[in-house]
PDB file of C-alpha atoms in Angstrom:
ATOM      1  CA  UNK A  14      15.147   5.444  -4.878  1.00 60.00           C
ATOM      2  CA  UNK A  15      14.085   4.088  -8.235  1.00 65.00           C
ATOM      3  CA  UNK A  16      11.716   6.254 -10.147  1.00 79.00           C
ATOM      4  CA  UNK A  17       8.566   4.989 -11.938  1.00 88.00           C
ATOM      5  CA  UNK A  18       6.524   6.150 -14.791  1.00 92.00           C
ATOM      6  CA  UNK A  19       2.965   4.796 -15.328  1.00 95.00           C
ATOM      7  CA  UNK A  20       0.214   6.225 -17.433  1.00 96.00           C
ATOM      8  CA  UNK A  21      -2.290   8.219 -15.474  1.00 95.00           C
ATOM      9  CA  UNK A  22      -5.233   6.329 -16.745  1.00 97.00           C
ATOM     10  CA  UNK A  23      -6.230   3.475 -18.979  1.00 97.00           C
ATOM     11  CA  UNK A  24      -9.520   2.124 -20.187  1.00 97.00           C
ATOM     12  CA  UNK A  25     -10.473  -1.451 -21.328  1.00 96.00           C
ATOM     13  CA  UNK A  26     -13.443  -3.561 -21.934  1.00 96.00           C
ATOM     14  CA  UNK A  27     -14.786  -6.233 -19.833  1.00 96.00           C
ATOM     15  CA  UNK A  28     -13.473  -9.853 -20.693  1.00 95.00           C
ATOM     16  CA  UNK A  29     -10.634  -8.354 -22.720  1.00 96.00           C
ATOM     17  CA  UNK A  30      -6.839  -8.501 -21.700  1.00 95.00           C
ATOM     18  CA  UNK A  31      -5.325  -5.503 -20.234  1.00 97.00           C
ATOM     19  CA  UNK A  32      -1.593  -4.635 -20.218  1.00 97.00           C
ATOM     20  CA  UNK A  33      -0.426  -2.065 -17.671  1.00 98.00           C
ATOM     21  CA  UNK A  34       3.011  -0.716 -18.424  1.00 97.00           C
ATOM     22  CA  UNK A  35       5.643   0.717 -15.962  1.00 96.00           C
ATOM     23  CA  UNK A  36       8.939   2.164 -16.681  1.00 94.00           C
ATOM     24  CA  UNK A  37      11.553   1.911 -13.908  1.00 89.00           C
ATOM     25  CA  UNK A  38      14.811   2.712 -15.641  1.00 85.00           C
ATOM     26  CA  UNK A  39      16.830   3.456 -12.462  1.00 82.00           C
ATOM     27  CA  UNK A  40      15.933   0.224 -10.731  1.00 82.00           C
ATOM     28  CA  UNK A  41      18.937  -1.542  -9.017  1.00 79.00           C
ATOM     29  CA  UNK A  42      19.817  -5.144  -9.840  1.00 78.00           C
ATOM     30  CA  UNK A  43      18.465  -6.455  -6.396  1.00 80.00           C
ATOM     31  CA  UNK A  44      15.181  -4.514  -6.335  1.00 83.00           C
ATOM     32  CA  UNK A  45      12.125  -6.527  -6.835  1.00 87.00           C
ATOM     33  CA  UNK A  46       9.216  -5.182  -8.879  1.00 90.00           C
ATOM     34  CA  UNK A  47       5.915  -5.227  -6.959  1.00 92.00           C
ATOM     35  CA  UNK A  48       2.378  -4.414  -8.150  1.00 95.00           C
ATOM     36  CA  UNK A  49      -0.367  -3.399  -5.880  1.00 95.00           C
ATOM     37  CA  UNK A  50      -3.895  -2.218  -6.651  1.00 96.00           C
ATOM     38  CA  UNK A  51      -6.316  -0.108  -4.764  1.00 94.00           C
ATOM     39  CA  UNK A  52     -10.022  -0.670  -5.266  1.00 93.00           C
ATOM     40  CA  UNK A  53     -12.313   2.297  -4.548  1.00 88.00           C
ATOM     41  CA  UNK A  54     -12.740   2.966  -0.849  1.00 85.00           C
ATOM     42  CA  UNK A  55     -10.359   0.124  -0.007  1.00 89.00           C
ATOM     43  CA  UNK A  56      -6.718  -0.376   1.147  1.00 92.00           C
ATOM     44  CA  UNK A  57      -4.154  -1.386  -1.269  1.00 93.00           C
ATOM     45  CA  UNK A  58      -4.048  -5.030  -2.228  1.00 94.00           C
ATOM     46  CA  UNK A  59      -0.892  -6.925  -3.298  1.00 93.00           C
ATOM     47  CA  UNK A  60      -1.181  -8.346  -6.754  1.00 96.00           C
ATOM     48  CA  UNK A  61       2.185  -9.854  -7.761  1.00 95.00           C
ATOM     49  CA  UNK A  62       5.954  -9.409  -7.668  1.00 92.00           C
ATOM     50  CA  UNK A  63       9.076 -10.457  -9.606  1.00 92.00           C
ATOM     51  CA  UNK A  64      12.746  -9.954  -9.929  1.00 90.00           C
ATOM     52  CA  UNK A  65      13.978 -11.156 -13.342  1.00 88.00           C
ATOM     53  CA  UNK A  66      11.677 -13.889 -14.694  1.00 85.00           C
ATOM     54  CA  UNK A  67       8.018 -13.488 -15.738  1.00 90.00           C
ATOM     55  CA  UNK A  68       5.705 -14.463 -13.015  1.00 92.00           C
ATOM     56  CA  UNK A  69       2.063 -15.690 -12.947  1.00 93.00           C
ATOM     57  CA  UNK A  70      -0.358 -16.085 -10.180  1.00 91.00           C
ATOM     58  CA  UNK A  71      -4.202 -16.408  -9.842  1.00 89.00           C
ATOM     59  CA  UNK A  72      -4.759 -12.607 -10.183  1.00 89.00           C
ATOM     60  CA  UNK A  73      -2.399 -11.611 -13.024  1.00 94.00           C
ATOM     61  CA  UNK A  74       0.941 -12.139 -14.895  1.00 96.00           C
ATOM     62  CA  UNK A  75       4.028  -9.933 -14.670  1.00 96.00           C
ATOM     63  CA  UNK A  76       6.279  -9.624 -17.695  1.00 96.00           C
ATOM     64  CA  UNK A  77       9.663  -8.076 -17.023  1.00 94.00           C
ATOM     65  CA  UNK A  78      11.922  -6.694 -19.662  1.00 93.00           C
ATOM     66  CA  UNK A  79      15.299  -8.311 -20.073  1.00 92.00           C
ATOM     67  CA  UNK A  80      17.042  -5.123 -19.045  1.00 91.00           C
ATOM     68  CA  UNK A  81      14.613  -4.858 -16.065  1.00 90.00           C
ATOM     69  CA  UNK A  82      13.872  -1.212 -16.993  1.00 91.00           C
ATOM     70  CA  UNK A  83      10.299  -1.788 -17.577  1.00 93.00           C
ATOM     71  CA  UNK A  84       7.495  -4.258 -16.674  1.00 95.00           C
ATOM     72  CA  UNK A  85       3.979  -5.014 -17.643  1.00 97.00           C
ATOM     73  CA  UNK A  86       1.208  -6.285 -15.574  1.00 97.00           C
ATOM     74  CA  UNK A  87      -1.192  -8.338 -17.538  1.00 97.00           C
ATOM     75  CA  UNK A  88      -4.756  -9.014 -16.528  1.00 96.00           C
ATOM     76  CA  UNK A  89      -5.775 -11.825 -18.885  1.00 94.00           C
ATOM     77  CA  UNK A  90      -9.496 -11.367 -18.801  1.00 94.00           C
ATOM     78  CA  UNK A  91     -10.597  -8.020 -17.160  1.00 95.00           C
ATOM     79  CA  UNK A  92     -13.779  -8.000 -15.019  1.00 96.00           C
ATOM     80  CA  UNK A  93     -15.623  -4.918 -13.669  1.00 96.00           C
ATOM     81  CA  UNK A  94     -14.048  -5.757 -10.320  1.00 94.00           C
ATOM     82  CA  UNK A  95     -10.619  -5.060 -11.656  1.00 96.00           C
ATOM     83  CA  UNK A  96     -11.285  -1.310 -11.849  1.00 97.00           C
ATOM     84  CA  UNK A  97      -8.826   0.201  -9.536  1.00 96.00           C
ATOM     85  CA  UNK A  98      -5.653   2.239  -9.233  1.00 95.00           C
ATOM     86  CA  UNK A  99      -2.631   0.068 -10.076  1.00 97.00           C
ATOM     87  CA  UNK A 100       0.791   0.840  -8.547  1.00 95.00           C
ATOM     88  CA  UNK A 101       3.995  -0.362  -9.781  1.00 94.00           C
ATOM     89  CA  UNK A 102       6.528  -0.302  -6.979  1.00 90.00           C
ATOM     90  CA  UNK A 103      10.050  -1.173  -7.910  1.00 74.00           C
ATOM     91  CA  UNK A 104      11.995  -0.401  -4.867  1.00 65.00           C
ATOM     92  CA  UNK A 105      11.672  -1.567  -1.257  1.00 66.00           C
ATOM     93  CA  UNK A 106      14.294  -0.336   1.205  1.00 60.00           C
ATOM     94  CA  UNK A 107      15.212  -3.754   2.715  1.00 61.00           C
ATOM     95  CA  UNK A 108      15.304  -2.691   6.386  1.00 63.00           C
ATOM     96  CA  UNK A 109      11.742  -1.122   6.440  1.00 64.00           C
ATOM     97  CA  UNK A 110      10.249  -3.085   3.578  1.00 69.00           C
ATOM     98  CA  UNK A 111       8.885   0.376   2.698  1.00 73.00           C
ATOM     99  CA  UNK A 112       6.563   0.594  -0.112  1.00 80.00           C
ATOM    100  CA  UNK A 113       7.154   3.803  -2.218  1.00 79.00           C
ATOM    101  CA  UNK A 114       3.823   4.489  -3.838  1.00 84.00           C
ATOM    102  CA  UNK A 115       3.679   6.728  -6.821  1.00 84.00           C
ATOM    103  CA  UNK A 116       0.288   7.950  -8.427  1.00 85.00           C
ATOM    104  CA  UNK A 117      -0.409   4.718 -10.257  1.00 92.00           C
ATOM    105  CA  UNK A 118      -2.650   4.060 -13.165  1.00 96.00           C
ATOM    106  CA  UNK A 119      -6.332   4.389 -12.808  1.00 96.00           C
ATOM    107  CA  UNK A 120      -7.923   1.429 -14.769  1.00 97.00           C
ATOM    108  CA  UNK A 121     -11.578   1.852 -15.994  1.00 97.00           C
ATOM    109  CA  UNK A 122     -13.296  -1.223 -17.241  1.00 97.00           C
ATOM    110  CA  UNK A 123     -16.242  -0.834 -19.579  1.00 96.00           C
ATOM    111  CA  UNK A 124     -19.089  -3.393 -19.549  1.00 93.00           C
TER     112      UNK A 124
ATOM    113  CA  UNK B  23     -13.623 -12.043   9.414  1.00 56.00           C
ATOM    114  CA  UNK B  24     -11.072  -9.565   8.022  1.00 66.00           C
ATOM    115  CA  UNK B  25      -7.374 -10.321   8.691  1.00 92.00           C
ATOM    116  CA  UNK B  26      -6.333  -6.730   9.296  1.00 96.00           C
ATOM    117  CA  UNK B  27      -8.932  -4.561  11.137  1.00 96.00           C
ATOM    118  CA  UNK B  28      -8.908  -0.836  11.807  1.00 97.00           C
ATOM    119  CA  UNK B  29     -11.107   1.224  14.194  1.00 97.00           C
ATOM    120  CA  UNK B  30     -12.717   3.570  13.881  1.00 97.00           C
ATOM    121  CA  UNK B  31     -13.406   3.534  10.174  1.00 96.00           C
ATOM    122  CA  UNK B  32     -14.415   7.239  10.177  1.00 97.00           C
ATOM    123  CA  UNK B  33     -13.490   9.944  12.595  1.00 97.00           C
ATOM    124  CA  UNK B  34     -14.223  13.563  12.663  1.00 97.00           C
ATOM    125  CA  UNK B  35     -12.389  15.701  15.398  1.00 96.00           C
ATOM    126  CA  UNK B  36     -11.363  19.193  16.101  1.00 97.00           C
ATOM    127  CA  UNK B  37      -7.976  20.755  16.030  1.00 97.00           C
ATOM    128  CA  UNK B  38      -5.925  20.252  19.284  1.00 97.00           C
ATOM    129  CA  UNK B  39      -7.680  16.944  20.196  1.00 97.00           C
ATOM    130  CA  UNK B  40      -5.808  13.754  20.897  1.00 96.00           C
ATOM    131  CA  UNK B  41      -6.834  10.956  18.594  1.00 96.00           C
ATOM    132  CA  UNK B  42      -5.967   7.156  18.637  1.00 97.00           C
ATOM    133  CA  UNK B  43      -6.369   5.042  15.664  1.00 98.00           C
ATOM    134  CA  UNK B  44      -6.308   1.206  16.226  1.00 98.00           C
ATOM    135  CA  UNK B  45      -5.134  -1.726  14.129  1.00 98.00           C
ATOM    136  CA  UNK B  46      -5.499  -5.343  14.904  1.00 97.00           C
ATOM    137  CA  UNK B  47      -4.433  -8.367  12.890  1.00 97.00           C
ATOM    138  CA  UNK B  48      -4.986 -12.129  12.975  1.00 95.00           C
ATOM    139  CA  UNK B  49      -2.557 -13.098  10.376  1.00 92.00           C
ATOM    140  CA  UNK B  50       0.212 -13.905  12.861  1.00 93.00           C
ATOM    141  CA  UNK B  51       2.617 -11.391  11.188  1.00 94.00           C
ATOM    142  CA  UNK B  52       5.487  -9.889  13.127  1.00 93.00           C
ATOM    143  CA  UNK B  53       5.698  -6.638  11.113  1.00 93.00           C
ATOM    144  CA  UNK B  54       3.161  -3.775  11.128  1.00 95.00           C
ATOM    145  CA  UNK B  55       2.943  -0.382   9.491  1.00 95.00           C
ATOM    146  CA  UNK B  56       0.994   2.805   9.433  1.00 96.00           C
ATOM    147  CA  UNK B  57       0.610   4.857   6.303  1.00 95.00           C
ATOM    148  CA  UNK B  58      -1.338   7.934   5.233  1.00 95.00           C
ATOM    149  CA  UNK B  59      -2.932   8.742   2.021  1.00 93.00           C
ATOM    150  CA  UNK B  60      -3.838  12.208   0.796  1.00 91.00           C
ATOM    151  CA  UNK B  61      -6.554  12.664  -1.844  1.00 83.00           C
ATOM    152  CA  UNK B  62      -5.261  11.629  -5.317  1.00 77.00           C
ATOM    153  CA  UNK B  63      -1.836  10.659  -4.018  1.00 79.00           C
ATOM    154  CA  UNK B  64       0.048   7.507  -3.125  1.00 82.00           C
ATOM    155  CA  UNK B  65       0.709   6.188   0.426  1.00 88.00           C
ATOM    156  CA  UNK B  66       3.365   7.637   2.671  1.00 90.00           C
ATOM    157  CA  UNK B  67       4.882   5.678   5.616  1.00 91.00           C
ATOM    158  CA  UNK B  68       4.325   7.087   9.059  1.00 95.00           C
ATOM    159  CA  UNK B  69       5.842   4.376  11.487  1.00 95.00           C
ATOM    160  CA  UNK B  70       6.744   0.694  11.220  1.00 94.00           C
ATOM    161  CA  UNK B  71       7.390  -1.925  13.762  1.00 95.00           C
ATOM    162  CA  UNK B  72       9.300  -5.218  13.248  1.00 92.00           C
ATOM    163  CA  UNK B  73       8.171  -6.684  16.625  1.00 91.00           C
ATOM    164  CA  UNK B  74       6.833  -5.443  19.906  1.00 93.00           C
ATOM    165  CA  UNK B  75      10.038  -3.913  21.014  1.00 93.00           C
ATOM    166  CA  UNK B  76      11.249  -2.537  17.604  1.00 93.00           C
ATOM    167  CA  UNK B  77       9.561   0.662  16.439  1.00 95.00           C
ATOM    168  CA  UNK B  78      10.811   2.981  13.724  1.00 93.00           C
ATOM    169  CA  UNK B  79      10.070   6.336  12.271  1.00 93.00           C
ATOM    170  CA  UNK B  80       8.906   6.544   8.650  1.00 90.00           C
ATOM    171  CA  UNK B  81       9.175   9.354   6.324  1.00 87.00           C
ATOM    172  CA  UNK B  82       6.381  11.619   7.910  1.00 92.00           C
ATOM    173  CA  UNK B  83       6.428  10.768  11.662  1.00 94.00           C
ATOM    174  CA  UNK B  84       6.215  14.321  12.987  1.00 95.00           C
ATOM    175  CA  UNK B  85       3.063  14.884  14.876  1.00 95.00           C
ATOM    176  CA  UNK B  86       2.335  11.183  15.319  1.00 97.00           C
ATOM    177  CA  UNK B  87       3.249   8.522  17.855  1.00 97.00           C
ATOM    178  CA  UNK B  88       2.653   4.759  17.945  1.00 97.00           C
ATOM    179  CA  UNK B  89       2.420   1.928  20.420  1.00 97.00           C
ATOM    180  CA  UNK B  90       2.788  -1.782  19.744  1.00 96.00           C
ATOM    181  CA  UNK B  91       0.816  -3.209  22.597  1.00 92.00           C
ATOM    182  CA  UNK B  92       1.167  -6.815  21.391  1.00 94.00           C
ATOM    183  CA  UNK B  93       2.209  -8.698  18.214  1.00 95.00           C
ATOM    184  CA  UNK B  94      -1.329  -8.324  16.956  1.00 96.00           C
ATOM    185  CA  UNK B  95      -1.941  -4.653  17.904  1.00 97.00           C
ATOM    186  CA  UNK B  96      -0.401  -1.438  16.597  1.00 98.00           C
ATOM    187  CA  UNK B  97      -1.952   1.861  17.471  1.00 98.00           C
ATOM    188  CA  UNK B  98      -1.384   5.420  15.946  1.00 98.00           C
ATOM    189  CA  UNK B  99      -1.790   8.531  17.879  1.00 97.00           C
ATOM    190  CA  UNK B 100      -2.141  12.099  16.915  1.00 96.00           C
ATOM    191  CA  UNK B 101      -1.161  13.989  20.063  1.00 92.00           C
ATOM    192  CA  UNK B 102      -2.677  17.275  18.995  1.00 96.00           C
ATOM    193  CA  UNK B 103      -4.565  16.946  15.719  1.00 96.00           C
ATOM    194  CA  UNK B 104      -4.282  19.622  12.989  1.00 96.00           C
ATOM    195  CA  UNK B 105      -6.250  20.170   9.778  1.00 96.00           C
ATOM    196  CA  UNK B 106      -3.554  19.024   7.460  1.00 95.00           C
ATOM    197  CA  UNK B 107      -3.606  15.594   9.189  1.00 96.00           C
ATOM    198  CA  UNK B 108      -6.940  15.079   7.473  1.00 96.00           C
ATOM    199  CA  UNK B 109      -6.223  11.909   5.341  1.00 96.00           C
ATOM    200  CA  UNK B 110      -6.878   8.287   4.943  1.00 96.00           C
ATOM    201  CA  UNK B 111      -4.863   6.094   7.365  1.00 97.00           C
ATOM    202  CA  UNK B 112      -3.866   2.512   6.505  1.00 97.00           C
ATOM    203  CA  UNK B 113      -2.445  -0.157   8.696  1.00 97.00           C
ATOM    204  CA  UNK B 114      -0.535  -2.932   7.001  1.00 95.00           C
ATOM    205  CA  UNK B 115       1.230  -6.110   8.162  1.00 95.00           C
ATOM    206  CA  UNK B 116       3.918  -8.483   6.636  1.00 91.00           C
ATOM    207  CA  UNK B 117       6.011 -11.331   7.803  1.00 89.00           C
ATOM    208  CA  UNK B 118       9.747 -11.167   8.004  1.00 84.00           C
ATOM    209  CA  UNK B 119      11.235 -12.454   4.616  1.00 78.00           C
ATOM    210  CA  UNK B 120       7.951 -12.027   2.949  1.00 78.00           C
ATOM    211  CA  UNK B 121       7.458  -9.725  -0.016  1.00 80.00           C
ATOM    212  CA  UNK B 122       3.744  -8.717   0.306  1.00 88.00           C
ATOM    213  CA  UNK B 123       2.132  -6.281   2.747  1.00 91.00           C
ATOM    214  CA  UNK B 124      -1.557  -6.772   3.705  1.00 93.00           C
ATOM    215  CA  UNK B 125      -3.580  -3.701   4.244  1.00 95.00           C
ATOM    216  CA  UNK B 126      -6.529  -2.899   6.466  1.00 96.00           C
ATOM    217  CA  UNK B 127      -9.616  -1.131   5.128  1.00 94.00           C
ATOM    218  CA  UNK B 128      -8.506   2.253   6.370  1.00 96.00           C
ATOM    219  CA  UNK B 129      -9.634   5.081   8.660  1.00 97.00           C
ATOM    220  CA  UNK B 130     -10.892   8.288   7.177  1.00 96.00           C
ATOM    221  CA  UNK B 131      -9.954  11.120   9.526  1.00 97.00           C
ATOM    222  CA  UNK B 132     -11.123  14.637   9.351  1.00 97.00           C
ATOM    223  CA  UNK B 133      -9.706  17.427  11.504  1.00 97.00           C
ATOM    224  CA  UNK B 134     -11.723  20.531  11.521  1.00 96.00           C
TER     225      UNK B 134
END
């Protein structure tokens, strides 16, 4: 399985952009990169995924390095509701669609 | 209404008791999953089901069993609960070919 490295915690201010990094140097060529987040007392929530090209959706943007060994989740304008643990998940075993959660990055947003 | 619901939301039980956690979904997804989360850690897969007749063990299935009663319902049972099964339990769904999983709100289980 591909290994991931994320900062344990990050802090940002409301209405500012946030860049959440993830290193996944052992990712295989066919593994997608998924991001989920978990708000306090809730189940994980899908954020975004990508393979090679940068991706945008209504929640965030995903920037993927050309060598695919790292990626960055970008929240363009953080709100207090974005305070959560963010998980970078670079490997899903195709059969089970298993999500292998690491410890993630705990994001704190200051008012 | 929530797309993925779990009952109960909280449960306290005693060692040796049989417990059932239930999951229902209105998303029309064919795949369903059960995960557990220990404090401060990520989620671990217990069981998953691709359809009503296809059930598979995950990485930590010992001590657990499941039943897929219908496409929309997936239950997790602890046959004889033990204290180290105290955790948060999440149900999730996905559609074949899709990339995202959709999670329920979780059940907090405490085994005394």
